[in-house]
mmCIF file of C-alpha atoms in Angstrom:
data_model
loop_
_atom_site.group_PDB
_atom_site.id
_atom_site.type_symbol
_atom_site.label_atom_id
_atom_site.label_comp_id
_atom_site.label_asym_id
_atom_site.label_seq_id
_atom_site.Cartn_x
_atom_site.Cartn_y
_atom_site.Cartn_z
ATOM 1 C CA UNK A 1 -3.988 -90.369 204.281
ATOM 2 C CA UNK A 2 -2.519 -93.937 203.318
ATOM 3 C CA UNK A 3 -5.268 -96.190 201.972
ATOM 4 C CA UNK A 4 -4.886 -99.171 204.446
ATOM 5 C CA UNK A 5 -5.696 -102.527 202.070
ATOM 6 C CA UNK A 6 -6.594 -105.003 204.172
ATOM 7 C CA UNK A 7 -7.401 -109.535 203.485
ATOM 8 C CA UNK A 8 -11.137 -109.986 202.807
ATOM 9 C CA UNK A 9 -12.954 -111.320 205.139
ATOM 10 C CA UNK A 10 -15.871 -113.285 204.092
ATOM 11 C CA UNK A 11 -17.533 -114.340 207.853
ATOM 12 C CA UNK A 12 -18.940 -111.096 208.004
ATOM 13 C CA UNK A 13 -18.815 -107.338 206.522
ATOM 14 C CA UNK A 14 -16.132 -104.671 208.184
ATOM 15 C CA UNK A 15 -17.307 -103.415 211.178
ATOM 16 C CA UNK A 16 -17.559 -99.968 211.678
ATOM 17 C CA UNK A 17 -18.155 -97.745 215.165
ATOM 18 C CA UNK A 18 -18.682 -94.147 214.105
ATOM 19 C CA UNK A 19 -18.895 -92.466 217.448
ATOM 20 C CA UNK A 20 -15.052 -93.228 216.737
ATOM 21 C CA UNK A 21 -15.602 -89.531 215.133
ATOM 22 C CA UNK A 22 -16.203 -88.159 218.488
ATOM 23 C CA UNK A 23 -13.418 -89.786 220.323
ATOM 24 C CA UNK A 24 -10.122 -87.646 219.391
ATOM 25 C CA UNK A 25 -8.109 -87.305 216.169
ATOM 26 C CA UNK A 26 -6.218 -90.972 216.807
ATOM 27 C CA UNK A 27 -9.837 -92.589 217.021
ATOM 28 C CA UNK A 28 -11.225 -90.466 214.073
ATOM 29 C CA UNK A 29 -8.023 -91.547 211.514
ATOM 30 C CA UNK A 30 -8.630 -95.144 212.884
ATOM 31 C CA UNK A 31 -12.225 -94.427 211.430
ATOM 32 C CA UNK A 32 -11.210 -93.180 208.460
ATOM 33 C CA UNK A 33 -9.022 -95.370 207.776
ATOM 34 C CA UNK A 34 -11.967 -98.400 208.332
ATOM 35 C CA UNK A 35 -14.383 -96.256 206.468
ATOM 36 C CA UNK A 36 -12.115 -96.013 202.924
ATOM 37 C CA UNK A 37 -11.158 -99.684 202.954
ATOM 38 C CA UNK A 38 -14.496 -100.359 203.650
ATOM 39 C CA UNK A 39 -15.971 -98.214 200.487
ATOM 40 C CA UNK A 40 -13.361 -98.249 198.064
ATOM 41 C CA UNK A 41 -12.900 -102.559 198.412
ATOM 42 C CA UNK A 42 -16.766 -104.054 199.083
ATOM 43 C CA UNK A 43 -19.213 -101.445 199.368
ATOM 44 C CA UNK A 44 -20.823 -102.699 202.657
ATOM 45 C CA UNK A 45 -19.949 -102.865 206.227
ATOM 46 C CA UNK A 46 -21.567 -102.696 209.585
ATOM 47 C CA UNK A 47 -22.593 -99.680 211.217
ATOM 48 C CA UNK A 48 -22.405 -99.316 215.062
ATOM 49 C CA UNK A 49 -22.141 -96.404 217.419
ATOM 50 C CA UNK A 50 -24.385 -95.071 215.280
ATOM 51 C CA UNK A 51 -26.562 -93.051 218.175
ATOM 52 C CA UNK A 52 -30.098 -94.667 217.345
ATOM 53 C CA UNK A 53 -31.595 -96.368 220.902
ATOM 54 C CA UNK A 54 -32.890 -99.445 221.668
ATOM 55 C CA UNK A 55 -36.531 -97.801 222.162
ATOM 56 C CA UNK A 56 -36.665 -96.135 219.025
ATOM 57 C CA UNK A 57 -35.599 -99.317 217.049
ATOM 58 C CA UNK A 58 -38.334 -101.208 219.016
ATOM 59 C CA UNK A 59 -40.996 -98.034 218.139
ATOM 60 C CA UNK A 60 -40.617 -98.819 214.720
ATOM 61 C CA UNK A 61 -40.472 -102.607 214.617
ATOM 62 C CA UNK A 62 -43.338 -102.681 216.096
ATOM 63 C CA UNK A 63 -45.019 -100.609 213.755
ATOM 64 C CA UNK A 64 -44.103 -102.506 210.750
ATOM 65 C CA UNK A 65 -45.153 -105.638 212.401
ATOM 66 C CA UNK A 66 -48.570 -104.298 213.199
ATOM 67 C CA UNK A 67 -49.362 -103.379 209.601
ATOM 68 C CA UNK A 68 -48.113 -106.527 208.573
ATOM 69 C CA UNK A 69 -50.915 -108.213 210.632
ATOM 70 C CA UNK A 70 -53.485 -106.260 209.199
ATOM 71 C CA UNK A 71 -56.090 -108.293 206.869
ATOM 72 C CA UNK A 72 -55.068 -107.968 203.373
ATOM 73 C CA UNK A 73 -58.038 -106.155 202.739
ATOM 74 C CA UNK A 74 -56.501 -103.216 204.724
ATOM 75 C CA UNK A 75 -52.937 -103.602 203.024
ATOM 76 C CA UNK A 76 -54.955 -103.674 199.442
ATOM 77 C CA UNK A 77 -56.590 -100.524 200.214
ATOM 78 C CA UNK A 78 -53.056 -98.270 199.854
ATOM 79 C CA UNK A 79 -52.079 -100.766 196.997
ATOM 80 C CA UNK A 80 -49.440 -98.740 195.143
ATOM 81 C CA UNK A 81 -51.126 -99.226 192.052
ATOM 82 C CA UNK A 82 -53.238 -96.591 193.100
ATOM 83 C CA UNK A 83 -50.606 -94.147 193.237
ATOM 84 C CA UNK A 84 -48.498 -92.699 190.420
ATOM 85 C CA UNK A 85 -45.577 -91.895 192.711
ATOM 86 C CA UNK A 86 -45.089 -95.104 193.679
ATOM 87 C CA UNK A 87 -46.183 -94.893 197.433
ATOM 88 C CA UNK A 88 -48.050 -97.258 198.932
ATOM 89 C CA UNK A 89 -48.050 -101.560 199.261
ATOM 90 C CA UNK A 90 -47.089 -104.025 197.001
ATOM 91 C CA UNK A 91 -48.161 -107.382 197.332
ATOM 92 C CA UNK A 92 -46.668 -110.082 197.368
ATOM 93 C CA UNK A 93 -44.693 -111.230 193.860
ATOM 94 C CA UNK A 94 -46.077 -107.983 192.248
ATOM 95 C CA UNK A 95 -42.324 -106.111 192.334
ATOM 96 C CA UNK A 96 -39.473 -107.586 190.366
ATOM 97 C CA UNK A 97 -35.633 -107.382 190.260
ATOM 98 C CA UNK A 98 -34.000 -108.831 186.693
ATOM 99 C CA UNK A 99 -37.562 -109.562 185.179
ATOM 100 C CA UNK A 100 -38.348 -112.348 187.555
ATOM 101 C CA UNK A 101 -40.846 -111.988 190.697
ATOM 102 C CA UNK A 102 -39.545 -110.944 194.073
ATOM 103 C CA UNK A 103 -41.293 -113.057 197.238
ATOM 104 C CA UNK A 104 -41.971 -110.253 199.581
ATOM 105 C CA UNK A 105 -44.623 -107.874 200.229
ATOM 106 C CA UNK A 106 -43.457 -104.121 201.433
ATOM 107 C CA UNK A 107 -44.719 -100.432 202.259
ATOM 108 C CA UNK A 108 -42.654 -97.678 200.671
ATOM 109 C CA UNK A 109 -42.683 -94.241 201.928
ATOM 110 C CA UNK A 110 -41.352 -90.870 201.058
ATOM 111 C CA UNK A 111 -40.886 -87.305 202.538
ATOM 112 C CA UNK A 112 -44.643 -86.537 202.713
ATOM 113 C CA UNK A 113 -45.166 -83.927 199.983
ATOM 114 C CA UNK A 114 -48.074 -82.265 197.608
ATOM 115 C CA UNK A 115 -48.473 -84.451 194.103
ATOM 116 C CA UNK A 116 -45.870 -82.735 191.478
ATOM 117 C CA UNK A 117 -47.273 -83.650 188.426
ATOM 118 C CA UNK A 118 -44.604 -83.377 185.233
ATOM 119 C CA UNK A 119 -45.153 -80.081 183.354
ATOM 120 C CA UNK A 120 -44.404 -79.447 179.641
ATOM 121 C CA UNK A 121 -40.914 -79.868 179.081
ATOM 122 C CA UNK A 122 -40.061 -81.109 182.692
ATOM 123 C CA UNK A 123 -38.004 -83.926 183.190
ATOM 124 C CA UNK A 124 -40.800 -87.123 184.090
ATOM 125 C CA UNK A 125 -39.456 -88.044 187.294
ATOM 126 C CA UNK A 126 -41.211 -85.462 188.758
ATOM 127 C CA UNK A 127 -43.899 -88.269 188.873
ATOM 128 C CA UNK A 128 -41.858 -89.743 192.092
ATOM 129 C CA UNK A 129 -42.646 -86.988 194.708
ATOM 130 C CA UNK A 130 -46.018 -87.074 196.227
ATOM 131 C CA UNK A 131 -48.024 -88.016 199.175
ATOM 132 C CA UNK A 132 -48.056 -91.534 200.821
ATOM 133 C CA UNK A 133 -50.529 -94.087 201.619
ATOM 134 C CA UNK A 134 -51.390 -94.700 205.359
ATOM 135 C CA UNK A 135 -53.619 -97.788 206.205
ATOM 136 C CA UNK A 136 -56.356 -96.365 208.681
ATOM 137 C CA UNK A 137 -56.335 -97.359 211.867
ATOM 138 C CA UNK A 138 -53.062 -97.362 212.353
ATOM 139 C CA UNK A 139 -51.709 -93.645 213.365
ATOM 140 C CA UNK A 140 -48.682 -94.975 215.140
ATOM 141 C CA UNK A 141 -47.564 -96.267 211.876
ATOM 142 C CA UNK A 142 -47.157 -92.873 210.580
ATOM 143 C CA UNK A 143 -45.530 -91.113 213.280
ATOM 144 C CA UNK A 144 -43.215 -94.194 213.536
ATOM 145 C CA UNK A 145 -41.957 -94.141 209.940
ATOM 146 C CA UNK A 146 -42.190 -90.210 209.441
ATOM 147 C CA UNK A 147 -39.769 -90.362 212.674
ATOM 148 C CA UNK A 148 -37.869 -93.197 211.280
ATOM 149 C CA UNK A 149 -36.821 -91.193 208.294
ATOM 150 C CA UNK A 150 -35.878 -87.958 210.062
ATOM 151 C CA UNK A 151 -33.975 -89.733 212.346
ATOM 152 C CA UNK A 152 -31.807 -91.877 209.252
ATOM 153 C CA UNK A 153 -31.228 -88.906 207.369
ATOM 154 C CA UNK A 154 -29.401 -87.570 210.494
ATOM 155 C CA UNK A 155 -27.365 -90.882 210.863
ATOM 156 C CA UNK A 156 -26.548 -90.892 206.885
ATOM 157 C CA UNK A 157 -25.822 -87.218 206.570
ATOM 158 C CA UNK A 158 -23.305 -87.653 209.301
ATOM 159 C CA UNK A 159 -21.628 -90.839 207.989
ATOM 160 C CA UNK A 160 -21.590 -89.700 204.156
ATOM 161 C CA UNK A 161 -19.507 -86.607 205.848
ATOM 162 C CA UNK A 162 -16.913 -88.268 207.313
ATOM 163 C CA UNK A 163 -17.284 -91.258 204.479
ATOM 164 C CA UNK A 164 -15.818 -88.260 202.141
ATOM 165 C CA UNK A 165 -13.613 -87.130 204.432
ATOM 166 C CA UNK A 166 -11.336 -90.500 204.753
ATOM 167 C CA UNK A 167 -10.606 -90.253 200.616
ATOM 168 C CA UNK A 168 -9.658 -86.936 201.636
ATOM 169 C CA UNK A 169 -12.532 -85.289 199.928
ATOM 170 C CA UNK A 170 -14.564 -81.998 201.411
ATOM 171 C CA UNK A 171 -16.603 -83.415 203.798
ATOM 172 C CA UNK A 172 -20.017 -81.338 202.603
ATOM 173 C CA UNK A 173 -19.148 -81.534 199.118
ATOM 174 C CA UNK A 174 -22.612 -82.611 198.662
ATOM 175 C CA UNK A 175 -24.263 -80.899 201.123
ATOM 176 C CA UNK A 176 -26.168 -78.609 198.562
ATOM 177 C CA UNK A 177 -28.100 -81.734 196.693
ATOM 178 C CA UNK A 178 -29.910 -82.659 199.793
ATOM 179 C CA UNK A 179 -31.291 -80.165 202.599
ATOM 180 C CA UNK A 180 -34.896 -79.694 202.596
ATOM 181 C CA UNK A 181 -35.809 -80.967 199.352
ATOM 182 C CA UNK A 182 -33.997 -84.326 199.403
ATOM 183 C CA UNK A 183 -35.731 -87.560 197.878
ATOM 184 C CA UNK A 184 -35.713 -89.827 200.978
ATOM 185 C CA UNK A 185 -37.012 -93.262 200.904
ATOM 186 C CA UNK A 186 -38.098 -95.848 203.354
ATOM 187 C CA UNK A 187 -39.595 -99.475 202.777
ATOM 188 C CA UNK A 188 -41.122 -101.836 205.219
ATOM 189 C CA UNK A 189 -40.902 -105.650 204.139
ATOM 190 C CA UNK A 190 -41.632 -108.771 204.928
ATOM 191 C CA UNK A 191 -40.568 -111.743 203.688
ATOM 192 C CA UNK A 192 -43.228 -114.553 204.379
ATOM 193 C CA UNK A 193 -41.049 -117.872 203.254
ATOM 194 C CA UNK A 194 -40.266 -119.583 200.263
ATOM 195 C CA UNK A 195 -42.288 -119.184 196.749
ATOM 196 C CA UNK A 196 -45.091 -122.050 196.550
ATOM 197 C CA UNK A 197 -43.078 -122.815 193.360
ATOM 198 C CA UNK A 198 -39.719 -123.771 195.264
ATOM 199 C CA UNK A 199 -37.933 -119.946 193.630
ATOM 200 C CA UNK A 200 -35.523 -118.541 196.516
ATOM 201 C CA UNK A 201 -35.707 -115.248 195.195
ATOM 202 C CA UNK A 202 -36.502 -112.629 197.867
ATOM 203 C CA UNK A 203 -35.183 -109.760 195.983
ATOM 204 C CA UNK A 204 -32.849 -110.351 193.438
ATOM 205 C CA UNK A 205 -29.129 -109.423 192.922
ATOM 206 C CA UNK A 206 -29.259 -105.286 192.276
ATOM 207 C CA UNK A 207 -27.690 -101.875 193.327
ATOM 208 C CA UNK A 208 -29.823 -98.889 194.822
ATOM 209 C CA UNK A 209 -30.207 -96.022 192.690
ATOM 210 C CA UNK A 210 -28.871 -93.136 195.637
ATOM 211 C CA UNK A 211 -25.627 -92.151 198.084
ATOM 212 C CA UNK A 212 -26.508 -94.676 201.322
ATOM 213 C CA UNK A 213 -28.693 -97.322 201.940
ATOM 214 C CA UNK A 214 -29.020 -98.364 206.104
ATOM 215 C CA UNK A 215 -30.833 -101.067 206.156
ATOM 216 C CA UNK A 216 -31.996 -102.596 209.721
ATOM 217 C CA UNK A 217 -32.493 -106.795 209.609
ATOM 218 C CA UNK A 218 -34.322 -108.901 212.250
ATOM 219 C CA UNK A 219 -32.325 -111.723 213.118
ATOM 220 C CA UNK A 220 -33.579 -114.420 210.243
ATOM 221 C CA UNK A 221 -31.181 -113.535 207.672
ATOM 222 C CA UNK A 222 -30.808 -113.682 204.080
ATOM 223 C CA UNK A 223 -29.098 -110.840 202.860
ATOM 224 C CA UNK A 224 -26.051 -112.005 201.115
ATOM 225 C CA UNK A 225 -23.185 -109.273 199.462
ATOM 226 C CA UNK A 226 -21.200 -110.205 196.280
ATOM 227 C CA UNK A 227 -17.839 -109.879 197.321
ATOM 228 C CA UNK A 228 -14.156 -109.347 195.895
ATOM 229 C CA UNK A 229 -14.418 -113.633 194.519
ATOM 230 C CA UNK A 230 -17.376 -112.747 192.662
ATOM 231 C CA UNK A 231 -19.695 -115.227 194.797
ATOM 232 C CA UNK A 232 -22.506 -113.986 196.932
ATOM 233 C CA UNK A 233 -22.142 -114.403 200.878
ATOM 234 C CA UNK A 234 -24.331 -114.453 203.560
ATOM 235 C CA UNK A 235 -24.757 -111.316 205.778
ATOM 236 C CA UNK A 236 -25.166 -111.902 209.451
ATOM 237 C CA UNK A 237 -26.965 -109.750 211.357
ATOM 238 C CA UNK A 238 -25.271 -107.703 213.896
ATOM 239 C CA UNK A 239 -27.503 -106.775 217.314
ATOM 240 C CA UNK A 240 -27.493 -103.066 217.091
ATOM 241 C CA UNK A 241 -26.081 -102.412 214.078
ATOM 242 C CA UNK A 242 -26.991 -101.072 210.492
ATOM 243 C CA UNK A 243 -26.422 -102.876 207.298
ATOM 244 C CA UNK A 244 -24.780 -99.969 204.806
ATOM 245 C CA UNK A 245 -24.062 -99.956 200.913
ATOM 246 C CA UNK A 246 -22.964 -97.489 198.790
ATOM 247 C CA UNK A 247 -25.300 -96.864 195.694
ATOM 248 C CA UNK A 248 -24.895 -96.066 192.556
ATOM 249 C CA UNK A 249 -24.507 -92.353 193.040
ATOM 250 C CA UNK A 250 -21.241 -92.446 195.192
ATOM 251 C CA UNK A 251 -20.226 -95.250 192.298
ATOM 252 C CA UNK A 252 -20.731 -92.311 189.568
ATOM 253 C CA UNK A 253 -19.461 -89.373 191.908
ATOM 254 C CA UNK A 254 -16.352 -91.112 192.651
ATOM 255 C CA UNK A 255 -15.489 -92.494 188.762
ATOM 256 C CA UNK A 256 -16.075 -95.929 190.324
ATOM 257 C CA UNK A 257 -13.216 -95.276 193.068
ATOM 258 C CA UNK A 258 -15.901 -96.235 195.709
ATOM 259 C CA UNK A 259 -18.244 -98.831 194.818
ATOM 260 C CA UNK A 260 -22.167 -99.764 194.577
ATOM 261 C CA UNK A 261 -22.351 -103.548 195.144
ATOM 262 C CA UNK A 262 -24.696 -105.880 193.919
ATOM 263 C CA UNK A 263 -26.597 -107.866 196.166
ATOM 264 C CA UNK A 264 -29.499 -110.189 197.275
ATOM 265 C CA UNK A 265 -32.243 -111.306 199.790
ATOM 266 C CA UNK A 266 -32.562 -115.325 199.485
ATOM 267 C CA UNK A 267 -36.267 -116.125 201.384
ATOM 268 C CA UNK A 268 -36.268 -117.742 204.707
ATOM 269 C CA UNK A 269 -36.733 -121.215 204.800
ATOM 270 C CA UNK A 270 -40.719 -122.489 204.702
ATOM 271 C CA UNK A 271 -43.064 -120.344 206.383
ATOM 272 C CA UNK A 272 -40.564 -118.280 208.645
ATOM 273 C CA UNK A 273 -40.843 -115.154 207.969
ATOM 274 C CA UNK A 274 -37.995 -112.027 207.909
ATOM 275 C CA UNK A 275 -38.912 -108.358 208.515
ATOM 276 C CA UNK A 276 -36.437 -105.558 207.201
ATOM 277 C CA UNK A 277 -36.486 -102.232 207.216
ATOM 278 C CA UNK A 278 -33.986 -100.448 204.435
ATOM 279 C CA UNK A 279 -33.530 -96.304 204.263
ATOM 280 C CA UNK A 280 -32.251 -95.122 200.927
ATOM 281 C CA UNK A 281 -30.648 -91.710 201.531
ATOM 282 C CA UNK A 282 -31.105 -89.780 198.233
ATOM 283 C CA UNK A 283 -30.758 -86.006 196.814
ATOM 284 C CA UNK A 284 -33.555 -83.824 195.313
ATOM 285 C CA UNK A 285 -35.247 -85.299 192.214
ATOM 286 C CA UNK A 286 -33.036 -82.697 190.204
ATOM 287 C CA UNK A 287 -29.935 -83.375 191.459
ATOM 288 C CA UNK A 288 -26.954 -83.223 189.066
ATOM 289 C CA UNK A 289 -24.077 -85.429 190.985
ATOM 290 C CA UNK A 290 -20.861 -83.506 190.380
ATOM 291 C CA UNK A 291 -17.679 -85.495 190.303
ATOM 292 C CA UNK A 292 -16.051 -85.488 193.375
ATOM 293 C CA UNK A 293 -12.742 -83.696 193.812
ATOM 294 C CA UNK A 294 -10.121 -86.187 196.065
ATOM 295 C CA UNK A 295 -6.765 -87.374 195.901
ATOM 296 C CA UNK A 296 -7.201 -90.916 194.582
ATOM 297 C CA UNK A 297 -9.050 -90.081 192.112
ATOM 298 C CA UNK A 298 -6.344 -90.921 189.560
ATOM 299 C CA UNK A 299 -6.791 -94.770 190.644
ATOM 300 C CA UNK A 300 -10.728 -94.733 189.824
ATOM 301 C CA UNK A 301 -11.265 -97.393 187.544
ATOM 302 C CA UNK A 302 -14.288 -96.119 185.937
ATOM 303 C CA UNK A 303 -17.913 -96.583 186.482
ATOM 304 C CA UNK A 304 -19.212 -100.098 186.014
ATOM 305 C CA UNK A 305 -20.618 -100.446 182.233
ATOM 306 C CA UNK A 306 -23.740 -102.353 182.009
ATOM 307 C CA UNK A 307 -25.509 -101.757 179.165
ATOM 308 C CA UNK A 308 -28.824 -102.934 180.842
ATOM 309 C CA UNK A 309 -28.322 -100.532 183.713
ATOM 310 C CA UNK A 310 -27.393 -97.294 182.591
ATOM 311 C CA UNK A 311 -26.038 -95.055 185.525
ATOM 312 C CA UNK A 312 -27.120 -91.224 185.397
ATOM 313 C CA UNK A 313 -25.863 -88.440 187.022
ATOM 314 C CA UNK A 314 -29.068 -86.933 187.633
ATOM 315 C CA UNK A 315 -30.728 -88.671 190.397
ATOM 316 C CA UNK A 316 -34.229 -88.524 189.456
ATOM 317 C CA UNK A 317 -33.742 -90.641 186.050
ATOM 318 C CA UNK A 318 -31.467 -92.918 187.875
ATOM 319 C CA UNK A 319 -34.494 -93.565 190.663
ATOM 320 C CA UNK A 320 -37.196 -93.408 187.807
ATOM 321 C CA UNK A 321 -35.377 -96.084 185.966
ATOM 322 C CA UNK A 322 -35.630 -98.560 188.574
ATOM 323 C CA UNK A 323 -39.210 -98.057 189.674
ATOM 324 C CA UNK A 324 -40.442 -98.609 185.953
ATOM 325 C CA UNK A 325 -38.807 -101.596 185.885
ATOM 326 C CA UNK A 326 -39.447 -103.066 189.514
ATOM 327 C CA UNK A 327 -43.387 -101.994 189.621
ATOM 328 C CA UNK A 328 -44.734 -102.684 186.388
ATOM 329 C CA UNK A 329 -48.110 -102.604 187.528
ATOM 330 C CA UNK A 330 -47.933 -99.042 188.573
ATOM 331 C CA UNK A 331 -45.774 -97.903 185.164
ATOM 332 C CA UNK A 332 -48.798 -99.750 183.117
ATOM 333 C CA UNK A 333 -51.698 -97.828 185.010
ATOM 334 C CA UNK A 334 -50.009 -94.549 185.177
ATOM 335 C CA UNK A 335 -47.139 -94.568 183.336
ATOM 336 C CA UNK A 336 -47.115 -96.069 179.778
ATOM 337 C CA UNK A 337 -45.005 -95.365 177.494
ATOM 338 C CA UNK A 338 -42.845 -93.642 179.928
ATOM 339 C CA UNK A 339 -38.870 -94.750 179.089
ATOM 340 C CA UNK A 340 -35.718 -93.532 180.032
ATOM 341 C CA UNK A 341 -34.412 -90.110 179.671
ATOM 342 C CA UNK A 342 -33.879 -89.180 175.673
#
């Protein structure tokens, strides 16, 4: 297949339908064809046609906006300092992104699994899986997220299939790292307005650690992508439609060929607040990411080298690396000492 280059567009992210896959060989090579540009030159587009309803969208927002009304006193109780997987709320200005405080509060939920609790000799990001913190009260929370996740990891496994498929890769190459033991992840977050001391900083500039990230964005904004000029630009939301990025995974799968981009969440303006909802679709803990076997593979440029963000292959020190360094609360209570893999 002919990699189709096509003019940045900095208005808005490529848009991309992927019912397309169901519509006939001519509308499936159109998708392809969208999907590779898409992947291999910013990292992000739009999903539509994606097969999630109206009703279920509304299920969940709903959901996350409930527990967001509950008194703090309620949030505090599943504080995720409390938990040494890393489930559970964070207050506000309590995670950070490049050492400096991020102004949003958030839930973050796994597959709900027994407490694995790192062994002699086995590899310490066995700390991640574990049960998650539900505020009481609120049951339709739960079911709402729990259903949430099954229903993403449908959507990604689907799109990461036919991503692979337009480099002209086999499309369940990577089938065997998920399945039933896959390291899912879901955060609910809110974003209540601008730090009291004037900072804009959301969430700042960063990659995520797995294959796919869909995120779903109310209609306030704020997500911005750093694009092909090296300047970050605003994301608009699409009605419908799912924000995607590649992470760092695909980045080291591919030799760099498809990319994990950095961006942003600048805070709404004042008091307004913004309510987002992003999925992370990851592997098992012990996933070892094989290269991936495609025809362009002699134009990957390499995986990006930043010595303050080493990239592994093994997904569970390239997910354990980032929670140490965005919850430092949590690492100091449960975690000290705890570095890197040797």
């Amino acid at each position: 297949m002919t990699h189709i280059a096509t003019a940045p567009s900095y208005d808005q992210l490529p848009l991309i339908d992927l019912s397309a896959a169901d519509r006939g060989p001519q509308a499936r090579a159109l998708l392809h064809a969208q999907l590779h540009s898409a992947a291999h030159d910013v990292g992000f587009f739009q999903l539509v046609g994606h097969g999630v309803s109206r009703e279920e969208t509304e299920r969940l927002v709903a959901a996350v906006r409930a527990f967001f009304r509950l008194p703090e006193a309620d949030r505090l109780a599943i504080d995720n300092v409390n938990s040494p997987h890393f489930r559970g709320y964070t207050r506000t200005g309590d995670e950070r992104t490049g050492g400096r405080q991020d102004w949003r509060d958030q839930l973050d939920i796994g597959a709900e699994r027994p407490a694995r609790v790192p062994g002699p000799g086995e590899p310490s990001y066995w700390w991640l899986q574990g049960p998650n913190q539900w505020p009481g009260g609120l049951p339709e929370l739960r079911e709402a997220a729990l259903a949430w996740i099954d229903r993403l990891s449908g959507v990604a496994e689907r799109l990461l299939r036919e991503l692979l498929a337009s480099i002209g890769a086999e499309p369940g190459f990577y089938d065997p790292v998920f399945g039933e033991h896959a390291h899912p992840h879901l955060k609910l977050v809110r974003y209540p307005g601008s730090a009291g001391d004037g900072a804009d900083q959301g969430v700042g500039a960063h990659k995520d650690y797995g294959f796919l990230t869909l995120l779903l964005q109310d209609r306030v904004g704020g997500l911005q992508v750093q694009r092909e000029d090296g300047l970050f630009h605003d994301v608009p939301p699409v009605e419908g439609a799912f924000v995607v990025n590649l992470g760092e995974l695909l980045e080291v799968a591919t030799n760099g060929y498809l990319v994990a981009t950095n961006h942003r969440v600048v805070s709404p303006p004042g008091a307004v607040e913004r309510f987002s909802v992003p999925f992370f679709y990851n592997p098992r803990l012990d996933a070892r990411v094989e290269p991936l076997v495609f025809p362009y593979a002699a134009a990957a440029p390499g995986v990006t080298d930043d010595p303050g963000n080493p990239l592994f292959a093994e997904y569970g020190f390239n997910e354990l690396k980032g929670k140490l360094r965005a919850h430092p609360l949590v690492a100091e209570r449960h975690h000290a000492g705890l570095l890197s893999p040797a």
